[in-house]
């Protein structure tokens, strides 16, 4: 006989391997939501101006630590924004001193604040070579920016035109394909032998492009890479719940104020930090894989980054539906929390 489905689970404290915290008022408004559940997070460097140098990363880390709620043990893991002028020695120093955990590659123009990203990949080869030599991971926003390429195809084209050549030229480089949204990316990661992993966001496990566009446009579901067809969403769920250690959580929780999202050219980004663990538990529970949540959210990422899992545990409990929490407020406007479109029954209870 099948065991009764659990209504309580205990797992290692999760980490978020892709997070936008911003700066200033927004940083102070959103950081408590992530620090409430997560032990560590990979902090995206796409500020204005971007976090390019070790010195900038050190200063940003200081501002994050200052914004943490009293007593919080949360650890920000810093990244450096790769430009065509990035110096290999600066990157190596930042990694070897423990200041930076990874380098972030944005193709120029791919997304929010990515204008200083890379156009000619030949120009960053010395940095990538150095990173491969010292074992420093590269986080990749995997979309081409060619306006001729349809936005729904940009991830798949990136794999063929950019990622495969980079990894062929540099097989020792450790690469994380971030926020994968397609079956193509899942297959590419699954077929790889080594040095490749992928993060999957909470929202891409839940929404497809119909949620964004059918029956009215829903700006709070607009993000980059844009949500794809249902077939792709299903491939992402299968990868996430499979336990395959190459797939792990990176929420890409990316706060923008409502005025910035609700306009004729609104910003890309979904703010999921406060509800991510509840949403993930629903997804894993619906797939009858609640016990794999720990691998996805708490173990696989740490393993790829060669870090120990967090020491402490969290408990999640399933009960009556819980209301969506209100989003944070900033002087420039409120931030809307991701609404999965179904009731949430799981909450982090301890
Ligand atoms: O939706 C997104 N928002 N995708 C990104 O790649 C960037 C992020 C942001 O910074 O707002
Ligand atoms: Zn992001």
XYZ file of C-alpha atoms and ligand atoms in Angstrom:
362
model
C 0.000 0.000 0.000
C 1.199 3.501 -0.794
C 2.350 5.616 2.182
C 0.058 8.526 3.054
C 1.391 11.738 1.520
C 3.403 13.666 4.116
C 1.971 16.891 5.541
C 5.225 17.937 7.156
C 8.749 17.853 5.805
C 12.086 18.801 7.315
C 14.880 19.787 4.999
C 18.240 21.492 5.077
C 17.836 25.242 4.923
C 17.558 26.104 1.201
C 19.767 28.443 -0.823
C 18.845 30.662 -3.743
C 21.410 30.327 -6.523
C 20.149 33.378 -8.490
C 18.727 36.442 -6.773
C 18.314 40.167 -7.453
C 18.477 42.291 -4.312
C 18.998 45.738 -5.939
C 20.319 48.516 -3.716
C 19.198 51.306 -1.383
C 15.509 51.406 -0.435
C 14.648 48.368 -2.565
C 17.437 46.289 -1.010
C 16.214 47.155 2.477
C 12.620 46.362 1.475
C 13.228 42.936 -0.110
C 16.196 41.431 1.740
C 14.170 40.311 4.815
C 11.945 38.155 2.580
C 14.892 36.130 1.278
C 16.754 36.099 4.600
C 13.652 34.650 6.310
C 13.962 31.288 4.514
C 17.297 31.044 2.712
C 20.779 30.478 4.074
C 22.697 31.895 1.123
C 22.039 33.421 -2.257
C 24.034 34.176 -5.373
C 23.594 37.926 -5.734
C 23.176 39.290 -9.237
C 25.456 42.200 -10.123
C 23.171 44.086 -12.559
C 22.983 47.288 -10.552
C 23.290 50.700 -12.165
C 26.263 50.951 -12.558
C 26.965 47.202 -12.537
C 29.145 45.432 -9.969
C 32.192 44.864 -12.165
C 35.249 44.974 -9.931
C 36.240 43.223 -6.723
C 36.151 46.595 -4.960
C 32.562 47.212 -6.115
C 31.521 43.727 -4.990
C 33.070 44.303 -1.590
C 31.210 47.586 -1.163
C 27.907 46.035 -2.317
C 28.379 43.120 0.058
C 28.810 45.613 2.873
C 25.542 47.349 1.976
C 23.730 43.991 1.944
C 25.144 43.044 5.344
C 24.065 46.436 6.723
C 20.512 45.868 5.430
C 20.132 42.422 7.043
C 17.648 42.039 9.876
C 19.356 41.819 13.294
C 20.512 38.321 14.101
C 20.169 37.013 10.531
C 22.711 34.385 9.476
C 22.031 34.950 5.752
C 25.163 35.010 3.584
C 25.257 36.879 0.264
C 27.503 35.159 -2.297
C 28.773 37.881 -4.580
C 29.183 37.817 -8.346
C 31.142 40.033 -10.723
C 29.508 41.383 -13.873
C 31.621 40.334 -16.865
C 32.511 43.101 -19.309
C 34.892 43.114 -22.242
C 37.280 45.125 -20.028
C 37.217 42.775 -17.030
C 40.749 41.996 -15.856
C 41.533 38.295 -15.280
C 43.714 39.178 -12.279
C 40.917 41.134 -10.553
C 38.508 38.231 -10.993
C 41.066 35.714 -9.708
C 41.856 37.865 -6.689
C 38.157 38.239 -5.859
C 37.598 34.466 -6.071
C 40.699 33.388 -4.259
C 40.095 35.812 -1.388
C 36.552 34.431 -0.967
C 34.928 37.738 -1.879
C 33.286 36.608 -5.129
C 31.742 33.204 -5.757
C 31.105 33.475 -9.500
C 31.206 35.706 -12.566
C 27.986 36.645 -14.363
C 27.812 36.756 -18.133
C 25.088 38.894 -19.668
C 25.057 39.124 -23.443
C 24.936 42.902 -24.040
C 21.330 44.060 -24.103
C 19.796 40.730 -23.067
C 17.863 42.048 -20.080
C 17.521 44.646 -17.299
C 20.731 46.678 -16.932
C 22.791 44.527 -19.270
C 24.128 47.262 -21.541
C 27.709 46.720 -20.290
C 27.566 42.995 -21.039
C 29.491 41.056 -23.641
C 29.104 41.560 -27.403
C 32.253 39.890 -28.672
C 32.937 36.689 -26.786
C 36.527 36.557 -28.084
C 37.258 39.576 -25.897
C 36.467 37.730 -22.672
C 38.428 34.608 -23.494
C 41.373 35.493 -21.188
C 38.977 35.899 -18.248
C 37.217 32.617 -19.020
C 40.574 30.846 -19.329
C 41.622 32.176 -15.947
C 38.316 31.120 -14.386
C 38.676 27.608 -15.786
C 42.185 27.424 -14.360
C 41.118 28.445 -10.829
C 37.730 26.642 -10.833
C 35.592 29.777 -10.636
C 32.034 29.220 -11.937
C 30.458 31.266 -14.722
C 26.751 32.104 -14.362
C 25.208 32.628 -17.773
C 22.143 34.516 -18.917
C 21.559 32.256 -21.908
C 19.761 34.302 -24.522
C 21.039 35.769 -27.775
C 20.190 39.412 -28.297
C 20.049 39.486 -32.092
C 16.823 41.350 -32.890
C 16.321 38.973 -35.830
C 15.892 36.040 -33.452
C 12.376 35.548 -32.133
C 12.232 36.161 -28.374
C 10.799 32.677 -27.776
C 13.806 31.126 -29.571
C 16.584 33.132 -27.969
C 17.572 30.534 -25.383
C 17.717 27.641 -27.829
C 19.771 29.705 -30.305
C 22.124 30.803 -27.506
C 22.916 27.180 -26.684
C 23.934 26.412 -30.259
C 25.576 29.677 -31.227
C 27.264 30.774 -27.998
C 27.300 28.211 -25.205
C 28.455 25.191 -27.181
C 31.418 27.103 -28.687
C 32.415 28.563 -25.298
C 32.312 25.158 -23.631
C 34.107 23.496 -26.526
C 36.906 26.057 -26.363
C 37.052 25.769 -22.608
C 35.819 22.364 -21.361
C 37.195 22.950 -17.859
C 35.065 26.043 -17.312
C 32.303 25.389 -14.789
C 29.083 26.857 -16.210
C 25.660 27.420 -14.704
C 22.982 28.042 -17.295
C 20.662 30.214 -15.317
C 16.876 30.283 -15.320
C 16.490 27.694 -18.074
C 13.083 27.839 -19.727
C 13.152 25.259 -22.486
C 13.219 21.530 -23.068
C 16.241 22.235 -25.292
C 18.193 23.589 -22.317
C 17.116 20.728 -20.057
C 18.266 18.208 -22.676
C 21.543 20.046 -23.228
C 22.336 20.003 -19.508
C 21.258 16.369 -19.123
C 23.424 15.298 -22.046
C 26.503 17.074 -20.709
C 29.206 15.018 -19.061
C 30.633 17.546 -16.611
C 31.030 21.178 -15.616
C 27.492 22.187 -16.563
C 24.435 22.745 -14.387
C 21.252 24.789 -14.594
C 19.094 26.807 -12.268
C 15.327 26.815 -12.593
C 13.111 29.570 -11.240
C 9.977 29.126 -9.194
C 7.787 30.935 -11.691
C 9.001 28.994 -14.741
C 7.889 25.805 -12.970
C 4.392 27.283 -12.723
C 3.562 29.589 -15.625
C 3.661 29.156 -19.373
C 3.223 31.827 -22.029
C -0.561 31.518 -21.917
C -0.541 32.679 -18.313
C 1.331 35.751 -19.502
C -0.624 36.545 -22.645
C -3.977 34.747 -22.976
C -7.095 36.599 -21.887
C -5.201 39.816 -21.139
C -1.556 40.707 -20.679
C -0.262 40.103 -17.161
C 2.802 42.243 -16.575
C 3.616 40.600 -13.253
C 4.319 37.377 -15.188
C 6.668 39.126 -17.609
C 10.282 38.155 -17.068
C 13.337 37.223 -19.082
C 13.801 34.662 -20.393
C 10.093 34.906 -21.183
C 7.913 31.947 -20.198
C 7.557 29.399 -23.014
C 5.013 26.772 -24.117
C 3.490 24.284 -21.677
C 5.655 21.483 -23.124
C 8.732 23.368 -21.907
C 7.266 24.033 -18.474
C 6.611 20.317 -18.072
C 10.234 19.540 -19.009
C 11.396 21.975 -16.326
C 9.193 20.367 -13.674
C 10.471 16.919 -14.625
C 14.072 18.115 -14.331
C 13.447 19.833 -10.994
C 11.686 16.918 -9.307
C 14.021 14.285 -10.783
C 16.691 14.737 -8.130
C 19.308 15.067 -10.928
C 22.031 17.011 -9.188
C 22.660 19.268 -12.174
C 19.351 21.089 -11.612
C 18.776 23.405 -8.667
C 16.844 26.420 -7.471
C 17.678 29.934 -8.588
C 14.555 31.990 -8.011
C 15.557 34.974 -10.163
C 13.328 36.875 -7.752
C 13.652 40.301 -9.372
C 11.723 43.120 -7.718
C 10.465 46.122 -9.659
C 7.942 48.584 -8.308
C 4.404 48.378 -9.690
C 4.809 51.724 -11.504
C 7.900 50.330 -13.252
C 6.071 47.163 -14.316
C 2.666 48.600 -15.159
C 3.504 50.932 -18.025
C 3.599 50.859 -21.807
C 7.129 49.395 -21.718
C 7.214 47.568 -18.410
C 10.244 45.989 -16.730
C 10.999 42.247 -16.790
C 11.043 40.526 -13.436
C 8.951 38.402 -11.092
C 9.149 38.917 -7.335
C 8.818 35.462 -5.825
C 11.061 35.489 -2.751
C 8.328 35.460 -0.051
C 6.316 32.621 -1.613
C 8.993 30.566 -3.326
C 9.217 27.774 -0.761
C 5.407 27.482 -0.556
C 5.097 27.443 -4.359
C 7.846 24.858 -4.776
C 6.284 22.594 -2.173
C 2.999 22.712 -4.119
C 4.774 21.841 -7.387
C 6.747 18.968 -5.864
C 3.725 17.704 -3.924
C 1.541 17.745 -7.047
C 4.205 15.627 -8.786
C 4.248 13.267 -5.786
C 7.904 14.203 -5.254
C 7.827 16.323 -2.101
C 10.832 14.431 -0.738
C 12.957 15.647 -3.678
C 12.431 19.275 -2.719
C 15.483 19.153 -0.486
C 17.754 18.009 -3.322
C 16.512 20.799 -5.589
C 16.422 23.660 -3.085
C 19.056 22.746 -0.509
C 21.626 20.223 -1.750
C 22.316 20.218 -5.499
C 23.360 23.851 -5.815
C 25.772 23.718 -2.906
C 27.326 20.599 -4.398
C 27.896 22.236 -7.780
C 29.375 25.324 -6.121
C 31.578 23.037 -3.990
C 30.141 24.414 -0.763
C 28.747 22.413 2.160
C 24.980 22.411 2.577
C 23.614 24.663 5.314
C 23.945 23.257 8.831
C 20.440 24.034 10.011
C 17.052 22.739 8.914
C 13.656 24.191 8.114
C 10.280 22.557 8.541
C 7.415 22.965 6.083
C 3.856 22.140 7.054
C 0.799 21.546 4.872
C -2.514 22.907 6.083
C -5.362 25.204 5.111
C -4.765 27.608 2.216
C -2.606 30.562 3.213
C -3.169 34.046 1.803
C -0.524 35.566 -0.492
C 1.653 37.812 1.654
C 1.619 41.507 0.836
C 4.683 42.696 -1.065
C 7.221 45.143 0.291
C 6.778 48.891 -0.113
C 9.391 51.369 -1.215
C 9.238 55.165 -1.543
C 8.909 54.608 -5.304
C 5.990 52.188 -5.049
C 4.918 48.762 -3.912
C 6.256 45.447 -5.187
C 3.719 42.783 -6.187
C 4.400 39.240 -5.011
C 4.210 36.395 -7.546
C 0.731 34.867 -7.579
C 0.988 31.213 -8.666
C -2.694 31.131 -9.583
C -3.476 28.289 -7.174
C -3.879 28.035 -3.423
C -0.788 27.614 -1.306
C -1.055 25.110 1.526
C 2.580 24.650 2.491
C 4.347 27.129 4.702
C 7.730 27.334 6.340
C 6.722 26.693 9.927
C 10.112 26.523 11.632
O 13.118 38.961 -15.591
C 14.257 39.303 -15.364
N 14.529 40.303 -14.514
N 15.251 38.687 -16.005
C 16.522 39.099 -15.905
O 17.353 38.513 -16.519
C 16.847 40.316 -15.127
C 15.873 40.561 -14.086
C 15.994 41.943 -13.473
O 17.099 42.345 -13.128
O 14.961 42.605 -13.307
Zn 18.111 37.302 -13.024
